[in-house]
Short mmCIF file of C-alpha atoms and ligand atoms in Angstrom, two decimals:
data_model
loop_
_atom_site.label_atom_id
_atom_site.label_comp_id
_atom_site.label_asym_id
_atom_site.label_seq_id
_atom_site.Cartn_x
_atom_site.Cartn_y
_atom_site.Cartn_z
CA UNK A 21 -12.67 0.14 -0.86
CA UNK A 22 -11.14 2.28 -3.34
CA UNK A 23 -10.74 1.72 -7.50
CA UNK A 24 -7.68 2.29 -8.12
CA UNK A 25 -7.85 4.95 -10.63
CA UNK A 26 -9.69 6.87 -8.17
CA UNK A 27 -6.98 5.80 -5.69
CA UNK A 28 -3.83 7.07 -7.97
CA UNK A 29 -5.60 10.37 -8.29
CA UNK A 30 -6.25 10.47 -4.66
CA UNK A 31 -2.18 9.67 -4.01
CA UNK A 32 -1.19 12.25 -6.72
CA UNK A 33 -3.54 14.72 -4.90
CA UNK A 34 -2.21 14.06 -1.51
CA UNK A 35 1.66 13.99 -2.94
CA UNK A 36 0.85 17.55 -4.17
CA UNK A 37 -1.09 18.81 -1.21
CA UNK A 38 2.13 17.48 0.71
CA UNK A 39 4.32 19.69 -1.10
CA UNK A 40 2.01 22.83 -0.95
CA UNK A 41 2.01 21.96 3.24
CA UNK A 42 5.21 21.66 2.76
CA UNK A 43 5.91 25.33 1.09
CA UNK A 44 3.29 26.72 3.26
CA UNK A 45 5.43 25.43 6.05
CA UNK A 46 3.43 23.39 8.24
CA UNK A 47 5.00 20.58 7.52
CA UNK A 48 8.52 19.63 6.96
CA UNK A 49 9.92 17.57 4.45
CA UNK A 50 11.22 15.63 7.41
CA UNK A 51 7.90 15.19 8.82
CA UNK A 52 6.41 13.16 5.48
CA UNK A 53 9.92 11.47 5.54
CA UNK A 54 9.35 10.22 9.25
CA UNK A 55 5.20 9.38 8.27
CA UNK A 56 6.58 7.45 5.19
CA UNK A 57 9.04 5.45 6.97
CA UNK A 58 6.60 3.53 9.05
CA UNK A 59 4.27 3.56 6.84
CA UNK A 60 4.12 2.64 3.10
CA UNK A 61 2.26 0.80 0.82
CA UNK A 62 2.37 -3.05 0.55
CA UNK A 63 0.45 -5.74 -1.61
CA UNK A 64 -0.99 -9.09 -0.14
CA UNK A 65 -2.32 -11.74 -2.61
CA UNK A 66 -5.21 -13.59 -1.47
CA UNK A 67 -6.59 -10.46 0.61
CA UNK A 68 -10.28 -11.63 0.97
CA UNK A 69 -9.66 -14.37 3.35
CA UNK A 70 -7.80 -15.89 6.23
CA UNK A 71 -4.51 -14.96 6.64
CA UNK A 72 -4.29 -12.44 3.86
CA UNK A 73 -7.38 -10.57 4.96
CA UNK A 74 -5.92 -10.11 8.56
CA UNK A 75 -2.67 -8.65 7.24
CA UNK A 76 -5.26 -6.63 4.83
CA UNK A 77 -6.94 -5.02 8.05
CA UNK A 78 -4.04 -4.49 10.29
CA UNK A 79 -2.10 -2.64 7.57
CA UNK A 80 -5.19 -0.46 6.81
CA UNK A 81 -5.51 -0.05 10.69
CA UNK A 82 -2.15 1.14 10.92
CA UNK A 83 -2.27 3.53 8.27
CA UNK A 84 -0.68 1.27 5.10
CA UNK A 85 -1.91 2.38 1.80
CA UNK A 86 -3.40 -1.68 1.34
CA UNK A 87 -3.43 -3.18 -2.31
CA UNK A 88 -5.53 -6.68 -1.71
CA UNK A 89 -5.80 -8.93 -3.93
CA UNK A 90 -9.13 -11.39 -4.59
CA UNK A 91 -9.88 -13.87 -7.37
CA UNK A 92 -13.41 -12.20 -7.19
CA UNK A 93 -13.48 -8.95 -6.23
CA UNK A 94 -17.19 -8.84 -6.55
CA UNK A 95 -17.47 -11.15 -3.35
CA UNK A 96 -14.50 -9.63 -1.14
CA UNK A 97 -17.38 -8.52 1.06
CA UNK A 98 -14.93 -8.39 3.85
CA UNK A 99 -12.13 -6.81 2.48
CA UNK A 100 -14.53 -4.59 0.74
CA UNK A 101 -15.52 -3.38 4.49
CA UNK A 102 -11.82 -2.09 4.67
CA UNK A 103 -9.88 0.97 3.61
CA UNK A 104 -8.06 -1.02 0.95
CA UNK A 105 -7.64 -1.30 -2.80
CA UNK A 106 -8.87 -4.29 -4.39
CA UNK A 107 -7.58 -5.68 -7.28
CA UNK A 108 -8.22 -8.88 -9.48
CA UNK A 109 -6.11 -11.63 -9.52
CA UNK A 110 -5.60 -15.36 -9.95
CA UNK A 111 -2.38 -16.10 -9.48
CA UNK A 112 -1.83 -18.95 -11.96
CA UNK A 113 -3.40 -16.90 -15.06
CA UNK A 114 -0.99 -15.03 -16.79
CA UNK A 115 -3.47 -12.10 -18.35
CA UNK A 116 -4.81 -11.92 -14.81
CA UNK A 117 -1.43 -10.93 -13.52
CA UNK A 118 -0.45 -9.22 -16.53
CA UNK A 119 -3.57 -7.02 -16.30
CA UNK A 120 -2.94 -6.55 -12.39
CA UNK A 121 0.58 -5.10 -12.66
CA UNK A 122 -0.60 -2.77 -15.68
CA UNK A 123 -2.77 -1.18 -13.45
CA UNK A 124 -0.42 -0.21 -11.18
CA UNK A 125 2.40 1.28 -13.41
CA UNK A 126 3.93 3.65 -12.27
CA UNK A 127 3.35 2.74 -8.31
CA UNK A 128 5.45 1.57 -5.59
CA UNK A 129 5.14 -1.22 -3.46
CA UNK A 130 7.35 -0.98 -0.53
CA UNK A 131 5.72 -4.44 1.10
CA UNK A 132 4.92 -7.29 -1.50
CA UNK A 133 2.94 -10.42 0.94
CA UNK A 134 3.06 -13.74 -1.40
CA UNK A 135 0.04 -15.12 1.10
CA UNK A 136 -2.40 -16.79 -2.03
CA UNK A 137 -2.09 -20.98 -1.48
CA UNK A 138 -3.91 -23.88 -1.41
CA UNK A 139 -3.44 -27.22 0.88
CA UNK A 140 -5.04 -30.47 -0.52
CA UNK A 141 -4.63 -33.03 1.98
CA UNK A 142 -2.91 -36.19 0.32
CA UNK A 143 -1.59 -38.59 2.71
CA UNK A 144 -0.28 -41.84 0.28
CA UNK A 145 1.51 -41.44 -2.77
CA UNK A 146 -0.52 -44.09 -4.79
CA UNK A 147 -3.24 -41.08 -3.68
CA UNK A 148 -1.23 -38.23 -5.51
CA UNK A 149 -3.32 -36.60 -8.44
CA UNK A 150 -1.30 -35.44 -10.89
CA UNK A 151 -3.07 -32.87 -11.69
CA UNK A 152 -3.83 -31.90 -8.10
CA UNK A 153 -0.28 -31.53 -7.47
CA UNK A 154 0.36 -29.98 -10.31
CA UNK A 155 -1.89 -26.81 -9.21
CA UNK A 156 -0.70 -27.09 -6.07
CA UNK A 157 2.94 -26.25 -7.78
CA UNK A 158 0.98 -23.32 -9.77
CA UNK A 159 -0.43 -21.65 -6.90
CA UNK A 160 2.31 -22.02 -4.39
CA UNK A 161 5.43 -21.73 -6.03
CA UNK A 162 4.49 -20.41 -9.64
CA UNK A 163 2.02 -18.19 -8.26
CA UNK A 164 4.80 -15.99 -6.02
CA UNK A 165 7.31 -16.60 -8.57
CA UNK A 166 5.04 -14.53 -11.62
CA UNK A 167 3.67 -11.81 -8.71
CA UNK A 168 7.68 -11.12 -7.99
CA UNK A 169 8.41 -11.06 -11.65
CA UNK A 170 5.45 -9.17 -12.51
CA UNK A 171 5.42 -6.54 -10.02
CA UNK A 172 9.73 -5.82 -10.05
CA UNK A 173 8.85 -2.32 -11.69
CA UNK A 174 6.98 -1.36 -8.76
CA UNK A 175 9.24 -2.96 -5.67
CA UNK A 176 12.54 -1.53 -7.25
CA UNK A 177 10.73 1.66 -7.22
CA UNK A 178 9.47 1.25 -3.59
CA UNK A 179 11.57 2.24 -0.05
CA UNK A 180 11.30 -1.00 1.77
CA UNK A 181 11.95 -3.64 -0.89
CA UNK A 182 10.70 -6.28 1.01
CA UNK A 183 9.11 -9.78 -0.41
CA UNK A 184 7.56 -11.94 2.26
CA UNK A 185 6.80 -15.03 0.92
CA UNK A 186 4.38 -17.20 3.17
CA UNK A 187 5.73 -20.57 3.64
CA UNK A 188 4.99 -22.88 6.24
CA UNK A 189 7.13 -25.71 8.50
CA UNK A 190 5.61 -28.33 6.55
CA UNK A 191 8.10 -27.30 4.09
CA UNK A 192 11.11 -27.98 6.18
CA UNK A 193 12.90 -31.02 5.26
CA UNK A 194 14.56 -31.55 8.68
CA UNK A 195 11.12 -31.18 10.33
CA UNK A 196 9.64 -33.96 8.20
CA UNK A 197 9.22 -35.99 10.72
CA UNK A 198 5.88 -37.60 9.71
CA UNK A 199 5.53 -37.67 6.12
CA UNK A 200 1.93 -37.17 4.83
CA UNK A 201 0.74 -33.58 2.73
CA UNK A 202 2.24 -34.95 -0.33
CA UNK A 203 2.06 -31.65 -2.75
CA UNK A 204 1.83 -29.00 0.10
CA UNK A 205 5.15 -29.76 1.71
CA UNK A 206 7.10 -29.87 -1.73
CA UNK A 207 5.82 -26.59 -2.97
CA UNK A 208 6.68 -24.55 -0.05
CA UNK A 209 9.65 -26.47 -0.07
CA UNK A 210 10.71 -25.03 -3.51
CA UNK A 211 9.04 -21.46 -2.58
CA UNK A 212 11.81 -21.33 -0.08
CA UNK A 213 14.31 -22.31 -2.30
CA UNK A 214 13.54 -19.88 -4.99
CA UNK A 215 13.20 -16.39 -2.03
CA UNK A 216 17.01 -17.81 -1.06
CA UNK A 217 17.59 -17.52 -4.80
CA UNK A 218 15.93 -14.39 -5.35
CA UNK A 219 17.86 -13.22 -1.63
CA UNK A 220 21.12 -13.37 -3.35
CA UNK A 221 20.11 -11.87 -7.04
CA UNK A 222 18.10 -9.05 -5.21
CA UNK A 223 20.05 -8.64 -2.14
CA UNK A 224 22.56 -5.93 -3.61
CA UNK A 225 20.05 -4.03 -4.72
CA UNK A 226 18.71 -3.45 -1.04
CA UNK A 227 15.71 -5.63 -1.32
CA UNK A 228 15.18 -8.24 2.10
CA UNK A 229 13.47 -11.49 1.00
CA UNK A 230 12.24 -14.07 3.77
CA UNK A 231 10.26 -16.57 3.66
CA UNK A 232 7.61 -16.51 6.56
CA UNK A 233 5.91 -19.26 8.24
CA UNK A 234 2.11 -18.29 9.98
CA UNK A 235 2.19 -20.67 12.56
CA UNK A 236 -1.16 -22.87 12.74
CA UNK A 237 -3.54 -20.49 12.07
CA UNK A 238 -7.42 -20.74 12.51
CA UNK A 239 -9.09 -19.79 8.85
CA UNK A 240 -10.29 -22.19 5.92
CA UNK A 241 -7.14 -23.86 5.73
CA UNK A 242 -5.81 -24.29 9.20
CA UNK A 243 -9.35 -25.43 10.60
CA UNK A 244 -11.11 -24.92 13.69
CA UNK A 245 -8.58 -26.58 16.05
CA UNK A 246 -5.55 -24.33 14.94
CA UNK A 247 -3.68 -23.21 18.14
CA UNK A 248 -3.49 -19.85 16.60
CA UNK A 249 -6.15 -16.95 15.86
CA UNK A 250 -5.66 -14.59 12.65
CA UNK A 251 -5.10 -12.08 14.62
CA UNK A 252 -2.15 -13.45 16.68
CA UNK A 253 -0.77 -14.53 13.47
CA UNK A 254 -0.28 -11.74 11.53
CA UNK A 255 0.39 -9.53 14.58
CA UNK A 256 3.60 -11.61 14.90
CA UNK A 257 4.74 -11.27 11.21
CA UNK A 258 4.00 -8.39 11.16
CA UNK A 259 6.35 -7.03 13.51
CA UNK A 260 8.74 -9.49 12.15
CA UNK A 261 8.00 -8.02 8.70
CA UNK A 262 8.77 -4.36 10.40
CA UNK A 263 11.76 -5.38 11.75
CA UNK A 264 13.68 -7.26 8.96
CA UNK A 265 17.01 -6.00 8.00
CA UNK A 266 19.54 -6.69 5.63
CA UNK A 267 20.38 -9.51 7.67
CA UNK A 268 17.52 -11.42 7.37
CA UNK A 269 17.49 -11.62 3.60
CA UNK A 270 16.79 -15.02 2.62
CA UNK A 271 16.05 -16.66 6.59
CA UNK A 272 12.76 -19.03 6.67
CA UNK A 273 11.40 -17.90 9.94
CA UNK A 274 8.18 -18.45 12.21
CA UNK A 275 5.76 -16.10 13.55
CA UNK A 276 7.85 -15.44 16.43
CA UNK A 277 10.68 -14.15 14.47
CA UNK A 278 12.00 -17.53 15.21
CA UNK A 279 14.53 -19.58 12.91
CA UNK A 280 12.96 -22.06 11.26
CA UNK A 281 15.72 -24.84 9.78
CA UNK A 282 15.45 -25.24 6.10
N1 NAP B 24 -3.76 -21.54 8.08
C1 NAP B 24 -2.64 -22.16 8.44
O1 NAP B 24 -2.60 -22.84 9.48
C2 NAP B 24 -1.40 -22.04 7.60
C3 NAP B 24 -0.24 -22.68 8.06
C4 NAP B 24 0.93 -22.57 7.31
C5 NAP B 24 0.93 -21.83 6.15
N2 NAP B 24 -0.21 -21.22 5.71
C6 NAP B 24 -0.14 -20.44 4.47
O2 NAP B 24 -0.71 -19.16 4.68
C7 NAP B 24 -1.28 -18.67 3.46
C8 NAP B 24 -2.72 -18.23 3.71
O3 NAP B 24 -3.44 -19.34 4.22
P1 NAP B 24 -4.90 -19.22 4.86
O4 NAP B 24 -4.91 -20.10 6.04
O5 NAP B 24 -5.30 -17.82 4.97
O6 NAP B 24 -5.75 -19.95 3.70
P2 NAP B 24 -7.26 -19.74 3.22
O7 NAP B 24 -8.08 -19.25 4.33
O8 NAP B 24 -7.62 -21.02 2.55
O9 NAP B 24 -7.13 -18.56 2.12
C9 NAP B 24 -6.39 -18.79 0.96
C10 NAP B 24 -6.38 -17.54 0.10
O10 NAP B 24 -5.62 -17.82 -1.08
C11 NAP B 24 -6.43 -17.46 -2.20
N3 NAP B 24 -6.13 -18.25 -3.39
C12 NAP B 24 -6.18 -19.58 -3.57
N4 NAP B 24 -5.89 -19.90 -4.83
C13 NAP B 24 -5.64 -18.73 -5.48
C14 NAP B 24 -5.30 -18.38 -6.81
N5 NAP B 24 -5.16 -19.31 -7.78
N6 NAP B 24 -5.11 -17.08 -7.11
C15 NAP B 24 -5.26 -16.12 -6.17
N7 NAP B 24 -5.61 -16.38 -4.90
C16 NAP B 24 -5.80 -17.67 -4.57
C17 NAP B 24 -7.86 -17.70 -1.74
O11 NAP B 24 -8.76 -17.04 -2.61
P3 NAP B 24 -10.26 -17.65 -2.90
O12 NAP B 24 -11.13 -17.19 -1.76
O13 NAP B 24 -10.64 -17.06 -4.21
O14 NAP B 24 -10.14 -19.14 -2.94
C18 NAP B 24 -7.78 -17.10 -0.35
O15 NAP B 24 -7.85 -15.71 -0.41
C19 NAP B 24 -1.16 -19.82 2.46
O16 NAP B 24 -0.04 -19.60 1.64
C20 NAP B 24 -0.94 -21.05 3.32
O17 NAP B 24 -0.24 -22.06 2.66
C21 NAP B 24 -1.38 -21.31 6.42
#
């Protein structure tokens, strides 16, 4: 784990170094262009667990400069254990976020991962909580919304522009097959709506938004019977997240790089 203060030092000392290299000649300016272009930096919200921690150490493995995010830092003993930046965040406080994006002024994030969510399990609607489903709305669809809006500076300013917003096929209307997961389904549902929204503002600007489902993935939320380990998961987005293009601004898709209907 790194602070970032320390971090931003250690990226303002490598960008120099780079350029003396660079002068010195043993490197070209090509060569850090080639390095950067599979590499980068990206941000994943809810980076101490599950899903979020897997992309967390596959990035890091592959060389990502890693920006997780945890509610409490003090107990991302995992993510901790990684070459990663942690920084604090609960994404339905607004001085939280506020605070978060402050910290990294004058960064840029070429990869922004909208992973942080929550899935209570309401099956009936005389069953629905209002305020349950009311912070299921906050963390799902609010919370990506604010971490977009929050951390444009820093995107615009990145090479990728990418924003992958984890959905799932429990949002998909024509999937809804078998009702149930009152809450869940509706605020992926309208987290899907709003990256086809932000697809077409952003989209001329050279920024790729998708929405991404995991598949059924073994962690907290998926349970022990999931078909699918962390590992598998986010080894499929991943490369799905590599490969994206112009032309997959605004698609819902799987794991597989599949086409998921809306
Ligand atoms: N697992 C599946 O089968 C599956 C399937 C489809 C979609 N998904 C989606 O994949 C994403 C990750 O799921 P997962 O399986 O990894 O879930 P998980 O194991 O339950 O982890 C959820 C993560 O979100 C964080 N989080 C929750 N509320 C937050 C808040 N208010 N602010 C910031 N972070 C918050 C949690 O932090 P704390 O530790 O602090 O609670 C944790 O890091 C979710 O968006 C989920 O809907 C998962």
């Amino acid at each position: 784990m790194k602070f970032t203060s320390l971090r931003s030092i250690a990226v303002q000392f490598a960008a120099a170094m780079s350029l003396s290299l660079a002068f010195a000649g043993t490197a070209t300016a090509d060569d850090h262009a080639e390095a950067a272009k599979d590499t980068g930096t990206v941000l994943i919200t809810g980076a101490n667990r599950g899903i979020g921690l897997e992309f967390a150490r596959q990035y890091a493995a592959a060389g990502w400069t890693v920006i997780g995010t945890a509610r409490k830092p003090d107990q991302a003993t995992e993510l901790a254990a990684l070459d990663v930046e942690i920084v604090q965040l609960d994404v339905t406080d607004q001085s939280s976020i506020d605070a978060m994006s402050e910290s990294l002024e004058g960064r840029s994030i070429d990869v922004l991962v909208n992973n942080a969510g929550i899935f209570p399990r309401v099956g009936q609607i005389e069953k629905v909580d209002i305020d349950d489903y009311t912070q299921t709305l906050l963390v799902n669809t609010l919370g990506p919304v604010r971490i977009t809006q929050a951390l444009l500076p820093q995107l615009r300013a990145g090479d990728s522009k990418k924003i992958v917003n984890i959905t799932s096929q429990l949002a998909s209307i024509e999937l809804n097959t078998g009702g149930n997961f009152y809450g869940y389904r509706e605020s992926k549902a309208a987290l899907n709506m709003f990256t086809k929204t932000l697809a077409l503002e952003l989209g001329p600007e050279g920024f790729i938004c998708i929405t991404l489902h995991p598949g059924w993935v073994r962690t907290d939320m998926g349970g022990a019977n999931a078909t699918l380990s962390p590992e598998e998961s986010v080894t499929g987005m991943r490369k799905v997240i590599d490969n994206m293009t112009a032309d997959d601004n605004g698609v819902y898709r799987g794991f597989h790089g599949d086409i998921v209907p809306w």
